[in-house]
XYZ file of N, CA and C in Angstrom:
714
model
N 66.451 -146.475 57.358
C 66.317 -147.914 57.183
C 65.937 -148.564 58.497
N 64.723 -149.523 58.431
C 64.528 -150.057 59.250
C 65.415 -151.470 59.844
N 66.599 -151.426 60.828
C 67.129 -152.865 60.807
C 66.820 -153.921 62.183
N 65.776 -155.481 61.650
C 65.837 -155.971 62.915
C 66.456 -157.037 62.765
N 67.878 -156.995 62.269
C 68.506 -158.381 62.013
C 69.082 -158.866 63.362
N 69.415 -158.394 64.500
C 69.530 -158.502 65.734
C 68.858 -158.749 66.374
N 67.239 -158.582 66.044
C 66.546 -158.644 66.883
C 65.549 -159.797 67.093
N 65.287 -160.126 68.413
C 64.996 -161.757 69.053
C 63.519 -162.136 68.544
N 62.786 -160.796 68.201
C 61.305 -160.861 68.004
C 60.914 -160.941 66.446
N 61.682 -161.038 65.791
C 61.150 -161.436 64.236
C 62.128 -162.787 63.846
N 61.134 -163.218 62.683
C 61.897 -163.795 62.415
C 63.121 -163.721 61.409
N 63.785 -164.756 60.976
C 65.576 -164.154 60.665
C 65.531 -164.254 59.439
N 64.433 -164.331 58.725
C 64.484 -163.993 57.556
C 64.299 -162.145 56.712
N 63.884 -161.439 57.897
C 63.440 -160.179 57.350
C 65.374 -159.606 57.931
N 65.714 -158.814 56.789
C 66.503 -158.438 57.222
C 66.755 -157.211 56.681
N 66.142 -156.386 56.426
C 66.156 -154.917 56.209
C 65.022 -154.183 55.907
N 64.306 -153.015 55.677
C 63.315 -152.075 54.834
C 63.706 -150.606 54.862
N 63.546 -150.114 53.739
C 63.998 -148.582 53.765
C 62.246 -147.961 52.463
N 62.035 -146.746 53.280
C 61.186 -145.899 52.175
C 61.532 -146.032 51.121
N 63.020 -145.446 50.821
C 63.392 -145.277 49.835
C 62.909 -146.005 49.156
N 62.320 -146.265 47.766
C 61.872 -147.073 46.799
C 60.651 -148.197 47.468
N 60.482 -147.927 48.860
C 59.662 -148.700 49.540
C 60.470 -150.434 48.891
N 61.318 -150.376 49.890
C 62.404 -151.571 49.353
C 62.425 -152.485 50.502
N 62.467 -153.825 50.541
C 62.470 -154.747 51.420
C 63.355 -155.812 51.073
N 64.128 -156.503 52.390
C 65.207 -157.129 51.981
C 65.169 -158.706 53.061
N 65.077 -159.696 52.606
C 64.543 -160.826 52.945
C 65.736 -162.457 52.454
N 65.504 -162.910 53.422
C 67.013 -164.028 53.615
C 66.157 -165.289 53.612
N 66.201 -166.208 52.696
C 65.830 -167.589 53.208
C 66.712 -168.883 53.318
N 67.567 -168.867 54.478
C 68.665 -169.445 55.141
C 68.032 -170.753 54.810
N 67.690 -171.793 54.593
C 67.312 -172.974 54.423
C 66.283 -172.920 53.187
N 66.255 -172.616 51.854
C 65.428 -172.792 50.834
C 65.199 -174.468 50.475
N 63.621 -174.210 50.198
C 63.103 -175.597 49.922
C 63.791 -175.794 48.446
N 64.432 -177.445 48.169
C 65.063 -177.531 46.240
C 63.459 -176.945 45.579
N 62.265 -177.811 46.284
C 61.088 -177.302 45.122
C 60.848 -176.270 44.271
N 61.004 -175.499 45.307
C 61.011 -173.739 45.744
C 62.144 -173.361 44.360
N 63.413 -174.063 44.971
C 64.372 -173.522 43.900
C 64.461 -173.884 42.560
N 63.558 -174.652 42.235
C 63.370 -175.720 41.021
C 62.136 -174.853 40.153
N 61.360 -174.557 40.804
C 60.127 -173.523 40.465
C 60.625 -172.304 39.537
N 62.058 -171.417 40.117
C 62.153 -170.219 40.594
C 63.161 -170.674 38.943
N 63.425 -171.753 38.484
C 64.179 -171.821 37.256
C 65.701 -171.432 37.952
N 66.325 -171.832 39.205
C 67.579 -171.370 39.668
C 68.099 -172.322 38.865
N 69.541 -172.130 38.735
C 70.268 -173.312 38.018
C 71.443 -173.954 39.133
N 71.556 -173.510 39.871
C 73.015 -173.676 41.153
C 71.822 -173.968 42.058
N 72.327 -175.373 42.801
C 71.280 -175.794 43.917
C 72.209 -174.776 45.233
N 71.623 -173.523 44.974
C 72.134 -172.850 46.065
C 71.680 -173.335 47.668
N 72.111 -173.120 48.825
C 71.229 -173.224 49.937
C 70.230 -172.017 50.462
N 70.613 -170.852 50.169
C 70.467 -169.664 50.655
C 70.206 -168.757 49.441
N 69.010 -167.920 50.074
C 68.553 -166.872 48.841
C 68.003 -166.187 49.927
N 68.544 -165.058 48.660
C 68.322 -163.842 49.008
C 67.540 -162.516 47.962
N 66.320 -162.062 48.583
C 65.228 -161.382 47.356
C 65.392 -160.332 48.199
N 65.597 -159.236 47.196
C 65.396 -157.802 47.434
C 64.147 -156.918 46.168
N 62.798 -156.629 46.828
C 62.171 -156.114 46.321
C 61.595 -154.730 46.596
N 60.783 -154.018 45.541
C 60.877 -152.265 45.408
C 59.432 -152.021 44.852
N 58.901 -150.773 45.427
C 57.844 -151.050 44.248
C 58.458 -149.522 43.511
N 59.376 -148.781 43.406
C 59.920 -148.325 42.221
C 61.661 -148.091 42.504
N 61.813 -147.651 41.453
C 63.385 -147.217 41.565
C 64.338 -148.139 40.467
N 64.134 -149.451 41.090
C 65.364 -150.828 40.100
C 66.780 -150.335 40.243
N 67.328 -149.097 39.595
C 68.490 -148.731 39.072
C 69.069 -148.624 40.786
N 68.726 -147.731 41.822
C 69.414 -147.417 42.891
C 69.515 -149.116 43.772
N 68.346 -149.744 43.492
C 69.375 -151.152 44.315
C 69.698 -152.177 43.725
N 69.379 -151.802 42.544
C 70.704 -153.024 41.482
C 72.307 -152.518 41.776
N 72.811 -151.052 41.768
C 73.619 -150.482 41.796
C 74.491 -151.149 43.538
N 73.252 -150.625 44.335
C 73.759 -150.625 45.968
C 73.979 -152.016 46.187
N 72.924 -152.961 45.780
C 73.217 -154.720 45.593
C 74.342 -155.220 45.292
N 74.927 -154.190 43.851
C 76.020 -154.602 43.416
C 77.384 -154.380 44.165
N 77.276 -153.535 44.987
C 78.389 -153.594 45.927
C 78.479 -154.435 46.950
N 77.244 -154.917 47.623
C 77.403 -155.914 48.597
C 77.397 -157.806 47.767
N 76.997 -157.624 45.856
C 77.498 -158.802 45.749
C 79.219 -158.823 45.929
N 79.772 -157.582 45.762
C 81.265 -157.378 45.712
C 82.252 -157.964 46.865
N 81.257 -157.756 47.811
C 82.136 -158.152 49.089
C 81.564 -158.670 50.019
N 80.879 -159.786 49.253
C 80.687 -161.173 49.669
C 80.668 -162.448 48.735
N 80.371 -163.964 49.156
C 80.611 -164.729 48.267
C 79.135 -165.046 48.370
N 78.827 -164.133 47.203
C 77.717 -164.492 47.099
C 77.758 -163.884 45.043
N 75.995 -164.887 44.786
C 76.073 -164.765 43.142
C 74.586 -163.828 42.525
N 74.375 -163.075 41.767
C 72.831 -162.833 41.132
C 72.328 -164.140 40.654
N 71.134 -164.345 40.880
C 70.716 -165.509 40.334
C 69.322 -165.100 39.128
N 69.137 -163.564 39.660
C 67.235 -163.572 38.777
C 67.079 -161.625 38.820
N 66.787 -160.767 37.777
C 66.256 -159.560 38.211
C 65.193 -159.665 37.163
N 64.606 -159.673 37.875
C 62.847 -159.102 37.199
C 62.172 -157.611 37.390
N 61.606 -157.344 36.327
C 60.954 -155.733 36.605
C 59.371 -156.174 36.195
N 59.522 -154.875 37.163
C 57.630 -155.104 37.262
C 57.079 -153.304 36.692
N 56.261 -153.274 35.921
C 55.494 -152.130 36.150
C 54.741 -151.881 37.179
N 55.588 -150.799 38.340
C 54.649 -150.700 39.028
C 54.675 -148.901 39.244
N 55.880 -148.535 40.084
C 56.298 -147.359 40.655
C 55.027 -146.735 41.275
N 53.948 -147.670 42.173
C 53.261 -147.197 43.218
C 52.313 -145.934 42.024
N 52.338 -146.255 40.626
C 50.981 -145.302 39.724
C 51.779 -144.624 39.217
N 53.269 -144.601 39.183
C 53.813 -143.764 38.358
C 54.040 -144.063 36.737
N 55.233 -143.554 36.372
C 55.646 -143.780 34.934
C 56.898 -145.223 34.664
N 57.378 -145.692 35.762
C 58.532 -146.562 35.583
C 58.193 -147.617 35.902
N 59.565 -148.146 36.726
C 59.303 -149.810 36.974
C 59.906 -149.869 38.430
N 59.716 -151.246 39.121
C 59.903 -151.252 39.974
C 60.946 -152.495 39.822
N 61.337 -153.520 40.885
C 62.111 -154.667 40.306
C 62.093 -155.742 41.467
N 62.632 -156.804 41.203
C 62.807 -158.051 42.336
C 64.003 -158.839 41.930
N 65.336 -158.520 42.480
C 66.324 -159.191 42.271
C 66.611 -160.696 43.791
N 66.620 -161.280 43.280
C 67.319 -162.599 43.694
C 68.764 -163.079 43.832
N 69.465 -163.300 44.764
C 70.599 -163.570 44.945
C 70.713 -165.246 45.429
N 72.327 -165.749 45.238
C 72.037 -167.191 46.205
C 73.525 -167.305 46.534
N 73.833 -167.600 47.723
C 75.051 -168.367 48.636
C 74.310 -169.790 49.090
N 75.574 -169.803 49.869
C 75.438 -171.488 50.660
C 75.951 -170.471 52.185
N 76.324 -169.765 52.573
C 76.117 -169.626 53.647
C 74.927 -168.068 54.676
N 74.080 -168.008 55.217
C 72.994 -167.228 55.599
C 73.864 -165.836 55.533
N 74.995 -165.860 56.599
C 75.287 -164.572 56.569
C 76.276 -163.904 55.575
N 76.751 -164.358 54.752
C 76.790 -163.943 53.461
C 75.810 -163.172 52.939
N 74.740 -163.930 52.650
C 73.340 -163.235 51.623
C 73.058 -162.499 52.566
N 72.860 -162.334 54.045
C 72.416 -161.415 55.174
C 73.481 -159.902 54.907
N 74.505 -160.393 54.601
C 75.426 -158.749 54.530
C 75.604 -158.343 53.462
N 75.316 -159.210 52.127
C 75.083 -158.468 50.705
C 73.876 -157.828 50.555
N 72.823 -158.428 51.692
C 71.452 -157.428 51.774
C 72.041 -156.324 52.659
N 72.585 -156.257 53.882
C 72.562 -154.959 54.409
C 73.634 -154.076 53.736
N 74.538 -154.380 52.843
C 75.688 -153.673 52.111
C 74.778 -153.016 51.116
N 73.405 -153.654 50.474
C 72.590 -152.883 49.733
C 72.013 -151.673 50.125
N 71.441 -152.113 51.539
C 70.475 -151.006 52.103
C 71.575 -149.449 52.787
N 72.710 -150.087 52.851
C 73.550 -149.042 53.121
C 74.312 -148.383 52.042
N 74.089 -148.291 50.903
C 74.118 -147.804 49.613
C 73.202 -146.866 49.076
N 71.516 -147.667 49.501
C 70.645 -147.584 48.889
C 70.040 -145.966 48.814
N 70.274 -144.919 49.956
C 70.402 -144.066 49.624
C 70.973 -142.947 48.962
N 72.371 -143.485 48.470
C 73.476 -142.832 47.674
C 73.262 -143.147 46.759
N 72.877 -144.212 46.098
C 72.386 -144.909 44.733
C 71.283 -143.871 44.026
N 70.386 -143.119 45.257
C 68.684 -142.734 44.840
C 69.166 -140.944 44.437
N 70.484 -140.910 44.967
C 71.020 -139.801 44.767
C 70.989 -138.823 43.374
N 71.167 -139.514 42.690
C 70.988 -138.832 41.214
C 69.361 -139.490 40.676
N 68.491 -139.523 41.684
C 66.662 -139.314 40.365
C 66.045 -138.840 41.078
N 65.707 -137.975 40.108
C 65.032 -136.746 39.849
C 63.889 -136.618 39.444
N 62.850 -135.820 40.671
C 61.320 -136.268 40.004
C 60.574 -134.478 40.101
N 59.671 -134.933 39.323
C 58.344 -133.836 39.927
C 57.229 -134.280 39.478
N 56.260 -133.752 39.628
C 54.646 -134.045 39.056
C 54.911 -135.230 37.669
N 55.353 -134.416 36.586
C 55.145 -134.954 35.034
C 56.399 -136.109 35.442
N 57.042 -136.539 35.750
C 58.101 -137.779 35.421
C 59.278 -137.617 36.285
N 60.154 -138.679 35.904
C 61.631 -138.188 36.809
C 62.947 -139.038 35.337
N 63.955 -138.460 35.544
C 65.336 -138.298 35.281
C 66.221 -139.582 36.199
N 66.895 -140.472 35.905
C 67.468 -141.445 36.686
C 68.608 -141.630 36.068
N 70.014 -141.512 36.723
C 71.532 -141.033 36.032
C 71.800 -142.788 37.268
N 72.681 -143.310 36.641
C 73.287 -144.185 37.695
C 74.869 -144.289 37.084
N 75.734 -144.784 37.970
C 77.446 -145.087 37.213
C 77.843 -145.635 38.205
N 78.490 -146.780 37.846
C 79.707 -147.352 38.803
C 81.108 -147.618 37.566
N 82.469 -147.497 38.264
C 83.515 -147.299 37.956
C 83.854 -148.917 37.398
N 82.932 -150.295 38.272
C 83.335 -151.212 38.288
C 82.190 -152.315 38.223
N 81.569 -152.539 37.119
C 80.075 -153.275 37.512
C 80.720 -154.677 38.022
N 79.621 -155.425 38.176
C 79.678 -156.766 39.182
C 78.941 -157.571 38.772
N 78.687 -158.037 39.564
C 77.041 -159.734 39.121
C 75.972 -158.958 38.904
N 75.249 -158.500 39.945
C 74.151 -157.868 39.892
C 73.593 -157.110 38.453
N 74.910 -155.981 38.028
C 74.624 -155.476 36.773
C 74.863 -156.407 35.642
N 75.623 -157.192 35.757
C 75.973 -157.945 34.682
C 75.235 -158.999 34.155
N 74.082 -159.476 35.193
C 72.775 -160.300 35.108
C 71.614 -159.446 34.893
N 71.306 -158.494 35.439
C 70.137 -157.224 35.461
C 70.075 -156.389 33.937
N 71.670 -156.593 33.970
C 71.387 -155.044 32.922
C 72.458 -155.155 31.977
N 73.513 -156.262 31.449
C 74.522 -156.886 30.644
C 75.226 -155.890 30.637
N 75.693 -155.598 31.761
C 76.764 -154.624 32.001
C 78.201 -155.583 31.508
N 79.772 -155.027 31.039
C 80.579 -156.256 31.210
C 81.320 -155.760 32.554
N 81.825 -157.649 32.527
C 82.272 -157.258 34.085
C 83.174 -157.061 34.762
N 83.634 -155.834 35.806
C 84.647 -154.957 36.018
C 85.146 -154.077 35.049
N 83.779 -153.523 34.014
C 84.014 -152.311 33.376
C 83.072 -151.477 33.779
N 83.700 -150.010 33.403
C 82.797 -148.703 34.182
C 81.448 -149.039 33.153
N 80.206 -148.399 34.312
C 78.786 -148.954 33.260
C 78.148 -147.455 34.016
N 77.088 -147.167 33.097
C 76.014 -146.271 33.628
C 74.865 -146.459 32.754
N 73.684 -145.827 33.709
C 72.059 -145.701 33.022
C 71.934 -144.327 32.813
N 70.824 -143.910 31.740
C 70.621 -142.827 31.825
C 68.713 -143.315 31.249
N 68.095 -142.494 32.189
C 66.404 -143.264 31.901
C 65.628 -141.772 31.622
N 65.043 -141.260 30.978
C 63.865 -140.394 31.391
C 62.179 -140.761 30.750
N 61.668 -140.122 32.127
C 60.031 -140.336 32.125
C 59.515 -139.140 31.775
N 58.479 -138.901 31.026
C 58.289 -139.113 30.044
C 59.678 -140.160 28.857
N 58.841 -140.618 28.472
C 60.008 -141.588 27.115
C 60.789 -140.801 26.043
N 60.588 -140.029 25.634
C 61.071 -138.919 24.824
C 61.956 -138.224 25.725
N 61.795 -137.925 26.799
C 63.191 -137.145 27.448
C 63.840 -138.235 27.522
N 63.654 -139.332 27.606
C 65.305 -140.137 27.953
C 65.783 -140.390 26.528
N 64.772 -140.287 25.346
C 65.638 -140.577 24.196
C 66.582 -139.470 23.623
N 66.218 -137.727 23.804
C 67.239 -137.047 23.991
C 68.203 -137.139 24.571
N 68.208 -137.180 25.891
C 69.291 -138.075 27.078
C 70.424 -139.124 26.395
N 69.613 -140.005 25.562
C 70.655 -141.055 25.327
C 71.271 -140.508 24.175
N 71.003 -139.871 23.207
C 71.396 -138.776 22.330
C 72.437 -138.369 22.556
N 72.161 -137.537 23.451
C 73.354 -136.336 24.065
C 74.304 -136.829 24.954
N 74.289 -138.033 25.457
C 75.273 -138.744 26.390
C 76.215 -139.594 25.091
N 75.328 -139.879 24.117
C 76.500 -140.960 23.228
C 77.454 -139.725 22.341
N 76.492 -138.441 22.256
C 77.350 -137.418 21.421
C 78.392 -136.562 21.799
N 78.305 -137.354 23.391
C 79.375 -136.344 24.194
C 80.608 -136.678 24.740
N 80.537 -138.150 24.612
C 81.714 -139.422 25.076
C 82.179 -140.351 24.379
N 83.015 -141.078 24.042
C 83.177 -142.383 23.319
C 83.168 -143.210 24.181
N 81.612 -143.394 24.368
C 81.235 -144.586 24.845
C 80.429 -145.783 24.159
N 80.637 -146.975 24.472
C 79.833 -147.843 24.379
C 78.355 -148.238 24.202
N 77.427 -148.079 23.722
C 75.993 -148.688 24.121
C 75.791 -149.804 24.149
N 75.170 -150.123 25.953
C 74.803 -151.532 25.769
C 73.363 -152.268 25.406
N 72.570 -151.188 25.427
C 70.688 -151.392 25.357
C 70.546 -149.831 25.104
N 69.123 -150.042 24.409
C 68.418 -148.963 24.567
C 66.713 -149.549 24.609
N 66.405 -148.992 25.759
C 64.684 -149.868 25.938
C 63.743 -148.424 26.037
N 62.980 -148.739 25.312
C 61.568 -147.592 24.700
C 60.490 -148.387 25.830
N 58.982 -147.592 25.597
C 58.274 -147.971 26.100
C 57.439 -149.707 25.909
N 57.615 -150.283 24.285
C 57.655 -151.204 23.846
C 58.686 -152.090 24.055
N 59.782 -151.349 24.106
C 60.927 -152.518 23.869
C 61.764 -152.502 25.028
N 61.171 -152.524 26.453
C 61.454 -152.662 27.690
C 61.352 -154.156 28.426
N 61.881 -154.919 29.574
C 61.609 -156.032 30.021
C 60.070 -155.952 30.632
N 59.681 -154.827 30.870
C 58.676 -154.486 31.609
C 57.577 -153.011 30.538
N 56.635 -153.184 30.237
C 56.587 -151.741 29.489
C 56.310 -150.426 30.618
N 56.612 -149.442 30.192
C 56.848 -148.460 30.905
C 57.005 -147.009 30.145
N 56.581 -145.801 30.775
C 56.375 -144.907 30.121
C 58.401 -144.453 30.051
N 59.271 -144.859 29.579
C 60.331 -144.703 29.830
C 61.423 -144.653 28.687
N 62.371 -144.030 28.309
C 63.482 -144.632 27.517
C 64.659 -144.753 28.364
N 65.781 -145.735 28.462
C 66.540 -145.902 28.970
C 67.981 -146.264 28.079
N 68.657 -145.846 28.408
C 70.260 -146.245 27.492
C 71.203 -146.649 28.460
N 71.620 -147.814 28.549
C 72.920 -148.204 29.167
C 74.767 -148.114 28.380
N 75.370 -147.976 29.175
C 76.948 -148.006 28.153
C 77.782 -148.362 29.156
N 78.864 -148.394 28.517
C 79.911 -149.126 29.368
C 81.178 -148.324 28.640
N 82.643 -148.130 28.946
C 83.647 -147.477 28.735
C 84.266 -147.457 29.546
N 85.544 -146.853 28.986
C 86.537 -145.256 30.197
C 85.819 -144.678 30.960
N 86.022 -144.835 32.054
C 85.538 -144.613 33.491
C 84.981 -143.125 33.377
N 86.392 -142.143 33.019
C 86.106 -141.020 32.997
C 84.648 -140.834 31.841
N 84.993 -141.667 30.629
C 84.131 -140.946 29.409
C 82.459 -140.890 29.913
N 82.237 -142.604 30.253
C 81.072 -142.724 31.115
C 80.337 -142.055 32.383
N 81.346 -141.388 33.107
C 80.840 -139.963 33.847
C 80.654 -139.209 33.099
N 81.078 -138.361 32.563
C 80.946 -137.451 31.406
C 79.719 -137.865 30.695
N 79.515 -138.539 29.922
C 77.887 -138.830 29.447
C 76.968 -139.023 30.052
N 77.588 -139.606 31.305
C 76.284 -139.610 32.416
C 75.871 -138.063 32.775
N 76.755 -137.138 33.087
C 76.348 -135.970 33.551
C 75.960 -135.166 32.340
N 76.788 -134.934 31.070
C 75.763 -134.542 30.070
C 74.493 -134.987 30.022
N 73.874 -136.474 30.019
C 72.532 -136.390 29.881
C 71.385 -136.269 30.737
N 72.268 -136.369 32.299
C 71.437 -135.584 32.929
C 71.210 -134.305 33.222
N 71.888 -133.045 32.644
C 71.535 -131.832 32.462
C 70.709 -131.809 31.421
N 70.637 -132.137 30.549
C 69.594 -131.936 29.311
C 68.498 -132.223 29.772
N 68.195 -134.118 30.703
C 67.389 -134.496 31.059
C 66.594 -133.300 32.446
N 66.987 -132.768 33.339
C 66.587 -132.142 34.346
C 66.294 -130.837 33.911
N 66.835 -130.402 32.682
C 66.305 -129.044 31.896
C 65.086 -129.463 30.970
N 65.256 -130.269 30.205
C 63.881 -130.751 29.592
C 62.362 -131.334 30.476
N 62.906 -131.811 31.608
C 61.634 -132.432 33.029
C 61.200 -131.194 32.901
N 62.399 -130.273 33.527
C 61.523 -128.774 34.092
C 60.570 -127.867 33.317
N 60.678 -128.408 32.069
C 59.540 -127.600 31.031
C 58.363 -128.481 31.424
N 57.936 -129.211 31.578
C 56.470 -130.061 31.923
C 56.149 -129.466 33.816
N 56.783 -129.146 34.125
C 56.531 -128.481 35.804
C 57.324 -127.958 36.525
N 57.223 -128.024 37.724
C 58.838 -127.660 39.091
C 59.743 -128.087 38.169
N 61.028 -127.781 38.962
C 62.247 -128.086 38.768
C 62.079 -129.663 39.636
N 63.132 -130.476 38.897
C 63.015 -131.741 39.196
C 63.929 -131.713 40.762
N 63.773 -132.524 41.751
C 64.611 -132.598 42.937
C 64.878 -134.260 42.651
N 65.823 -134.274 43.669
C 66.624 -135.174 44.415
C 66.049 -135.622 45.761
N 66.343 -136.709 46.404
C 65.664 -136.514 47.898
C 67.274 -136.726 48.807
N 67.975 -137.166 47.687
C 69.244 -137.714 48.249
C 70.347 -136.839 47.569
N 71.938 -136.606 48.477
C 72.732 -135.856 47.812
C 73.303 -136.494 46.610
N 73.447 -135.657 45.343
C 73.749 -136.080 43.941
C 75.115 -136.967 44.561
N 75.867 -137.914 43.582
C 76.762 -138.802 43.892
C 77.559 -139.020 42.586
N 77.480 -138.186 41.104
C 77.978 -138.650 40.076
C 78.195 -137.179 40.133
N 79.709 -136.852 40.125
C 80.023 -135.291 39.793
C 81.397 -135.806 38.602
């Protein structure tokens, strides 16, 4: 991660970038109302805060969501974009807002210091990738992004090609008593995308458990279209 929030030669609005997801993290300590009136905010916040990707979504909605945790700060907007730099998924642009700068300044760097543990469980090769996410405790971030409920255990389970994630969501609901909160196809996505995705919510434990069932199916089914799928980051859902 690149950090020049210390530093005298930029200005104080850039406040993070990491490869990972080619992700950038940006503070606007004095927002114009216009600006915020445009953007459809509903809280005349003072301070916003945009974190954008051109793929990934799931690893810094997740890492976001810990630094909305421990700060006073709110989600205000997540948008997905088809992009993933020509791939099969999406990419995203979440929006945050406080009233004070360094608030939204340390719920951005609480992201970027996540943001590689988050990327930990997706899984790519040539033909598509596998994307497992879980937290024990969702927050704002998921609960605006992805109608997680809030301070219950939540996880994703996505695969690219679209047909591997609909096995995935299959084998994760047949393996836990869990919850479903969405299921988005290539049509019936915020964004279209070559993708199926299933969210749930539950028992902490059950929701690990389906998370890791459907990503073995998912990383055994990738590997029939090419390589074995990798990680770039150490797995984080055992």
């Amino acid at each position: 991660m690149i950090d020049f929030l210390n530093s005298t030669s930029v200005a104080p609005e850039f406040v993070g970038a990491d490869k990972a997801g080619d992700t950038i993290g940006l503070c606007i300590p004095s927002v114009d109302p216009q600006l915020l009136e445009k953007m459809h905010v509903k809280k005349k916040y003072t301070v916003l805060g945009i974190i954008s990707d051109r793929s990934g979504g799931g690893p810094q909605l997740f890492s976001l969501d810990e630094g909305i945790k421990s700060t006073n700060t709110e989600c205000v907007d997540v948008e997905w974009t088809n992009d993933t730099k020509g791939g099969g998924g999406q990419g995203c642009m979440i929006v945050i807002g406080g009233y004070d700068p360094s608030d939204v300044r340390q719920a951005i760097k609480v992201m970027f210091k996540n943001l590689h543990h988050f990327f930990g469980d997706v899984y790519n090769n040539d033909a598509g990738h596998v994307e497992l996410q879980y937290t024990a405790r969702a927050a704002g971030v998921l609960t605006e992004g992805l109608g997680a409920e809030e301070g219950k255990a939540f996880g994703i389970l996505n695969g690219c090609p679209a047909a591997i994630g609909v096995v995935m969501a299959d084998t994760a609901l047949k393996t836990a008593g869990v919850k479903p909160i969405s299921f988005g196809t290539p049509s019936h996505n915020g964004s279209p995308s070559n993708e199926a995705c299933l969210t749930i919510c539950g028992d902490s434990g059950a929701v690990r458990q389906a998370v890791i069932a459907g990503r073995e199916r998912g990383i055994e089914l990738l590997g029939q279209m090419g390589d074995k799928p990798v990680n770039d980051f150490p797995s984080y859902i055992h």
